[in-house]
Coordinates of C-alpha atoms in Angstrom, one line a residue:
M1 CA 78.4 111.9 82.0
T2 CA 77.1 108.4 82.9
A3 CA 79.3 105.6 84.2
D4 CA 78.9 103.7 80.8
S5 CA 80.1 106.7 78.8
R6 CA 83.0 107.4 81.3
Y7 CA 84.2 103.8 80.9
K8 CA 83.6 103.9 77.1
S9 CA 85.8 107.0 76.8
R10 CA 88.7 105.1 78.4
A11 CA 88.3 102.1 76.1
P12 CA 91.4 101.3 74.0
Q13 CA 91.2 101.9 70.3
T14 CA 92.5 99.8 67.4
D15 CA 94.9 101.2 64.7
D16 CA 92.0 102.2 62.5
G17 CA 90.4 104.3 65.3
E18 CA 87.6 101.9 66.3
E19 CA 87.0 101.3 69.9
K20 CA 87.5 97.9 71.4
E21 CA 84.9 96.4 73.8
Y22 CA 85.6 97.4 77.3
V23 CA 85.3 94.7 80.0
G24 CA 86.6 96.6 83.1
F25 CA 89.3 94.5 84.7
A26 CA 91.8 97.3 83.9
T27 CA 90.4 99.0 87.1
L28 CA 91.6 96.2 89.3
P29 CA 94.8 98.1 90.4
N30 CA 92.5 101.0 91.5
Q31 CA 90.3 98.6 93.5
L32 CA 93.4 97.2 95.2
H33 CA 94.7 100.6 95.9
R34 CA 91.4 101.7 97.6
K35 CA 91.3 98.5 99.6
S36 CA 94.9 98.8 100.8
V37 CA 94.5 102.5 101.8
K38 CA 91.3 101.7 103.7
K39 CA 93.0 98.8 105.6
G40 CA 96.2 100.7 106.3
F41 CA 99.8 99.4 106.4
D42 CA 102.1 98.1 109.1
F43 CA 105.8 97.9 109.3
T44 CA 108.2 96.6 112.0
L45 CA 111.7 98.0 112.2
L46 CA 114.4 96.6 114.4
V47 CA 117.4 98.8 115.3
A48 CA 120.6 97.3 116.8
G49 CA 124.0 98.6 117.6
E50 CA 126.1 99.8 120.5
S51 CA 124.7 102.6 122.7
G52 CA 125.5 106.1 121.8
L53 CA 125.4 105.6 118.0
G54 CA 122.3 107.7 117.5
K55 CA 119.8 104.9 116.8
S56 CA 116.8 106.6 118.4
T57 CA 117.6 110.0 116.9
L58 CA 117.8 108.5 113.4
V59 CA 114.5 106.7 113.7
N60 CA 112.8 109.9 114.9
S61 CA 114.4 111.8 112.0
L62 CA 113.2 109.2 109.5
F63 CA 109.6 109.2 110.5
L64 CA 109.3 112.8 112.0
T65 CA 108.1 111.5 115.3
D66 CA 109.3 111.0 118.9
L67 CA 109.2 107.4 119.9
H68 CA 111.4 107.7 123.1
K69 CA 109.8 110.4 125.2
D70 CA 110.2 108.6 128.5
R71 CA 113.6 107.0 127.8
K72 CA 116.0 106.8 130.8
L73 CA 119.7 107.4 129.9
L74 CA 122.1 105.1 131.8
N75 CA 125.5 106.0 133.0
A76 CA 128.7 104.0 132.1
E77 CA 128.5 101.6 135.1
E78 CA 124.8 100.8 134.4
R79 CA 125.6 100.1 130.8
I80 CA 128.3 97.6 131.6
S81 CA 126.1 95.6 133.9
Q82 CA 123.0 95.9 131.7
T83 CA 121.8 92.9 129.8
V84 CA 120.3 93.0 126.3
E85 CA 116.6 94.0 126.4
I86 CA 113.9 94.1 123.8
T87 CA 111.6 97.2 123.9
K88 CA 108.8 98.0 121.5
H89 CA 107.4 101.4 120.5
T90 CA 104.3 101.6 118.3
V91 CA 103.0 104.7 116.7
D92 CA 100.2 105.4 114.2
I93 CA 101.3 107.8 111.4
E94 CA 99.1 109.3 108.7
E95 CA 100.2 111.0 105.6
K96 CA 97.9 112.2 102.8
G97 CA 95.2 109.8 103.9
V98 CA 97.5 106.8 104.1
K99 CA 97.8 105.2 107.6
L100 CA 101.0 103.4 108.7
K101 CA 101.3 101.5 112.0
L102 CA 105.0 101.7 112.7
T103 CA 106.6 99.4 115.3
V104 CA 110.2 100.1 116.3
V105 CA 112.0 97.3 118.2
D106 CA 114.9 98.7 120.2
T107 CA 117.7 96.6 121.7
P108 CA 119.2 98.6 124.6
G109 CA 122.3 96.9 126.2
F110 CA 123.5 95.3 123.0
G111 CA 127.3 95.3 122.7
D112 CA 127.8 97.3 125.9
A113 CA 129.1 94.5 128.1
V114 CA 132.7 93.5 128.6
N115 CA 131.8 90.0 127.4
N116 CA 129.5 90.1 124.4
T117 CA 129.4 86.4 123.7
A118 CA 126.0 85.5 122.2
C119 CA 124.6 88.9 123.1
W120 CA 122.5 88.6 119.9
R121 CA 120.6 85.6 121.3
P122 CA 117.7 87.6 122.8
I123 CA 117.2 89.4 119.5
T124 CA 117.1 86.1 117.4
D125 CA 114.8 84.6 120.0
Y126 CA 112.5 87.6 119.7
I127 CA 112.4 87.3 115.9
D128 CA 111.6 83.6 116.2
Q129 CA 108.8 84.3 118.7
Q130 CA 107.1 86.6 116.2
F131 CA 107.4 83.9 113.5
E132 CA 105.9 81.4 115.9
Q133 CA 103.0 83.6 116.9
Y134 CA 102.2 84.3 113.3
F135 CA 102.4 80.6 112.4
R136 CA 100.0 79.8 115.3
D137 CA 97.5 82.6 114.2
E138 CA 97.7 81.4 110.6
S139 CA 97.0 77.8 111.6
G140 CA 94.0 78.8 113.8
L141 CA 90.3 79.1 112.8
N142 CA 90.1 82.9 112.9
R143 CA 92.5 84.0 110.2
K144 CA 90.7 87.2 109.2
N145 CA 92.4 89.7 111.5
I146 CA 95.9 88.3 112.0
Q147 CA 98.3 90.8 113.6
D148 CA 101.6 90.9 111.7
N149 CA 104.4 91.6 114.2
R150 CA 107.1 89.9 112.2
V151 CA 110.3 92.0 111.9
H152 CA 110.6 93.3 108.3
C153 CA 113.9 95.1 108.5
C154 CA 116.9 95.4 110.8
L155 CA 119.0 98.6 110.7
Y156 CA 122.4 97.6 112.1
F157 CA 124.6 100.5 113.2
I158 CA 128.3 100.1 112.6
P159 CA 130.6 102.4 114.8
P160 CA 132.5 105.0 112.7
F161 CA 135.6 104.4 114.9
G162 CA 138.0 101.7 113.8
H163 CA 138.9 100.2 110.5
G164 CA 135.9 98.1 109.5
L165 CA 133.7 95.5 111.2
H166 CA 134.2 94.4 114.7
P167 CA 133.9 90.7 115.6
V168 CA 130.5 91.3 117.3
D169 CA 129.3 93.0 114.1
I170 CA 130.2 90.0 112.0
E171 CA 128.6 87.5 114.4
F172 CA 125.5 89.5 114.8
M173 CA 124.8 89.9 111.1
K174 CA 125.6 86.2 110.4
A175 CA 123.2 85.2 113.2
L176 CA 120.3 87.3 111.7
Q177 CA 121.0 87.0 108.0
D178 CA 118.5 84.1 107.5
K179 CA 115.8 85.6 109.8
V180 CA 115.5 89.3 108.7
N181 CA 116.5 91.8 106.1
V182 CA 119.8 93.3 107.4
V183 CA 120.6 96.8 106.3
P184 CA 124.1 98.0 107.6
L185 CA 124.6 101.6 108.4
I186 CA 127.7 103.6 109.3
A187 CA 126.6 105.7 112.3
K188 CA 127.6 109.3 113.1
A189 CA 129.1 109.9 109.7
D190 CA 129.8 113.5 110.7
C191 CA 132.8 112.1 112.6
L192 CA 134.5 111.3 109.3
T193 CA 135.8 113.1 106.3
P194 CA 134.3 112.2 102.9
F195 CA 137.6 110.3 102.1
E196 CA 137.4 108.4 105.3
I197 CA 133.7 107.5 104.7
K198 CA 134.6 106.2 101.2
K199 CA 137.4 104.1 102.6
L200 CA 135.3 102.7 105.4
K201 CA 132.5 101.8 103.0
E202 CA 134.9 99.9 100.8
R203 CA 136.4 98.1 103.8
V204 CA 132.9 97.1 105.1
R205 CA 131.8 95.8 101.7
E206 CA 135.0 93.8 101.4
E207 CA 134.5 92.2 104.8
I208 CA 130.9 91.5 104.1
D209 CA 131.9 89.5 101.0
K210 CA 134.9 87.9 102.8
Y211 CA 132.8 86.5 105.7
G212 CA 129.8 85.6 103.5
I213 CA 127.4 87.9 105.3
K214 CA 124.0 88.1 103.5
I215 CA 122.6 91.6 103.8
Y216 CA 119.5 93.0 102.0
Q217 CA 119.9 92.8 98.3
F218 CA 118.1 95.4 96.1
P219 CA 115.9 93.8 93.5
H220 CA 116.9 94.2 89.9
C221 CA 115.2 96.9 87.9
D222 CA 112.8 95.9 85.2
S223 CA 113.7 96.8 81.6
D224 CA 110.5 99.0 81.3
E225 CA 111.4 101.3 84.2
D226 CA 112.2 104.9 83.4
E227 CA 115.8 106.1 83.3
E228 CA 115.3 108.3 86.4
F229 CA 114.3 105.3 88.5
K230 CA 117.1 103.2 87.2
Q231 CA 119.6 105.9 88.1
Q232 CA 118.1 106.3 91.6
D233 CA 118.3 102.5 92.1
K234 CA 122.0 102.5 90.9
E235 CA 122.9 105.2 93.4
L236 CA 121.2 103.4 96.3
K237 CA 123.1 100.2 95.5
E238 CA 126.4 102.0 95.3
S239 CA 125.8 103.9 98.6
T240 CA 125.6 100.8 100.8
P241 CA 126.4 100.7 103.6
F242 CA 124.6 104.0 104.1
A243 CA 126.6 106.6 106.1
V244 CA 124.0 108.5 108.1
I245 CA 123.5 111.4 110.6
G246 CA 120.4 112.0 112.7
S247 CA 119.2 115.2 114.3
N248 CA 115.9 116.4 115.6
T249 CA 117.1 120.0 115.9
V250 CA 116.1 122.6 113.4
V251 CA 118.8 125.2 112.6
E252 CA 119.3 128.1 110.3
A253 CA 121.5 127.4 107.2
R254 CA 121.9 129.7 104.2
G255 CA 118.6 131.4 105.0
H256 CA 116.6 128.2 105.4
R257 CA 115.5 126.2 108.4
V258 CA 116.9 122.7 108.2
R259 CA 117.5 119.8 110.5
G260 CA 121.1 119.5 111.3
R261 CA 124.0 119.7 113.8
V262 CA 125.9 122.9 114.6
Y263 CA 129.7 122.7 115.0
P264 CA 132.3 125.4 115.5
W265 CA 133.5 124.8 111.9
G266 CA 130.0 124.8 110.3
I267 CA 126.6 123.1 110.1
V268 CA 126.0 119.5 109.1
E269 CA 122.6 119.1 107.3
V270 CA 120.8 115.8 107.8
E271 CA 118.9 116.0 104.4
N272 CA 121.9 117.3 102.4
P273 CA 123.0 114.4 100.1
S274 CA 126.5 115.9 100.0
H275 CA 126.8 115.6 103.8
C276 CA 125.4 112.1 104.4
D277 CA 123.2 109.3 103.0
F278 CA 120.2 110.0 105.1
V279 CA 118.0 110.9 102.2
K280 CA 119.0 107.8 100.3
L281 CA 118.2 105.6 103.3
R282 CA 114.8 107.2 103.7
T283 CA 114.1 106.8 100.0
M284 CA 115.0 103.1 100.2
L285 CA 113.3 102.3 103.4
I286 CA 110.1 104.2 103.0
R287 CA 109.5 105.4 99.4
T288 CA 110.8 102.7 97.1
H289 CA 111.6 99.3 98.9
M290 CA 109.3 99.1 102.0
H291 CA 107.0 96.7 100.3
D292 CA 109.9 94.6 98.9
L293 CA 111.2 94.3 102.5
K294 CA 107.8 93.0 103.6
D295 CA 107.6 90.6 100.6
I296 CA 111.0 89.0 101.4
T297 CA 110.1 88.7 105.0
S298 CA 106.9 86.8 104.1
D299 CA 108.0 84.9 101.1
C300 CA 111.5 84.0 102.2
H301 CA 112.4 84.3 105.9
Y302 CA 109.0 83.3 107.2
E303 CA 108.4 80.5 104.7
N304 CA 111.8 79.0 105.7
Y305 CA 110.7 79.1 109.3
R306 CA 107.3 77.6 108.5
A307 CA 108.8 74.8 106.4
Q308 CA 111.2 74.0 109.3
C309 CA 108.3 73.8 111.7
I310 CA 106.2 71.5 109.5
Q311 CA 109.3 69.3 108.9
N312 CA 109.9 69.0 112.6
M313 CA 106.2 68.1 113.2
T314 CA 106.3 65.3 110.6
R315 CA 109.5 63.9 112.2
C316 CA 107.7 63.3 115.5
E317 CA 107.2 59.8 116.7
P318 CA 103.9 58.2 115.5
D319 CA 102.4 58.2 119.0
K320 CA 103.4 61.9 119.5
T321 CA 101.9 62.8 116.2
Y322 CA 98.7 61.0 117.0
T323 CA 98.5 62.7 120.4
W324 CA 99.1 66.1 118.7
S325 CA 96.4 65.4 116.1
Q326 CA 93.9 64.3 118.8
N327 CA 94.6 67.4 120.8
M328 CA 94.2 69.7 117.8
L329 CA 90.9 67.9 116.8
R330 CA 89.5 68.2 120.3
R331 CA 90.5 71.9 120.4
M332 CA 88.8 72.6 117.1
Q333 CA 85.6 70.8 118.2
Q334 CA 85.5 72.9 121.4
M335 CA 85.9 76.1 119.4
L336 CA 83.1 74.9 116.9
Q337 CA 80.7 74.2 119.8
K338 CA 81.4 77.6 121.3
M339 CA 80.7 79.3 118.0
Q340 CA 77.5 77.4 117.6
Q341 CA 76.4 78.3 121.1
Q342 CA 77.1 82.0 120.4
M343 CA 75.1 81.9 117.2
H344 CA 72.2 80.2 119.0
E345 CA 72.2 82.9 121.7
Q346 CA 72.2 85.7 119.1
E347 CA 69.1 84.1 117.4
L348 CA 67.3 84.1 120.8

């Protein structure tokens, strides 16, 4: 079969059975798919919450990898005196020919001090630094291979102990709500009964509305989506905040090997929907809404930062604006001369 006949066989037909002329732009999605798979994807995930809530374990469970092989566990005294740090772990994952560069940003020391005033400042500064770096790269001459290190999603772990959000939880999410997609999670859900989980979820949702906290909002389903996808989307929206459990241990349960935790009273299965929301979180974060998280980061959070930067630049005094323009022009001329010199050397 030739290429022309193959394309002709796919051509749409009119009501009377005659074939319409086939142009070929219907293959554009296939071209985009091949290009995207060849280039690969990147995703930056920030995890935040008090120590001991299973952040590292959950991330390892989500992506079936070990990002914290050389991690040093601190004792109680070291945790109290520890300041908030920013640590990055990057790993390349491949699944069925699709490559993903995953960057996990951890925040050890958050919420562990006696005085947690403004403990979220290093985290907000880090997010702004990534925006600033991307803005500089985007404004430069070489825009072909820009490294995107912007934070696309923040998983915030809420302790299962207590009766809702703590003051530090409220202040943290309000500080980050206009900079990153915040997804709240109830950590260590195996500490609670199903009834307690339901009550805690209701309380957290009420307090999020009460204090005007803007968390990640699921996009509305299109009317042409199939019923199965609509039902799945409805269940995801009703499950927030997700009550999760993480485990890297494989145990025997009902004749099958599953990841879970063994207790004297039974086994908690990580991927059992009746035990926790781990599968729903993985579905949302990886299988259905990863691209939407990246789109909102680029089209909303970064654009707001970029607009603010441009606005601040235009508000500068005339002499400062002139000086900045002259410096930028001089820098561009130097780069152009350097490029011309390199091209001349290559010709020789």
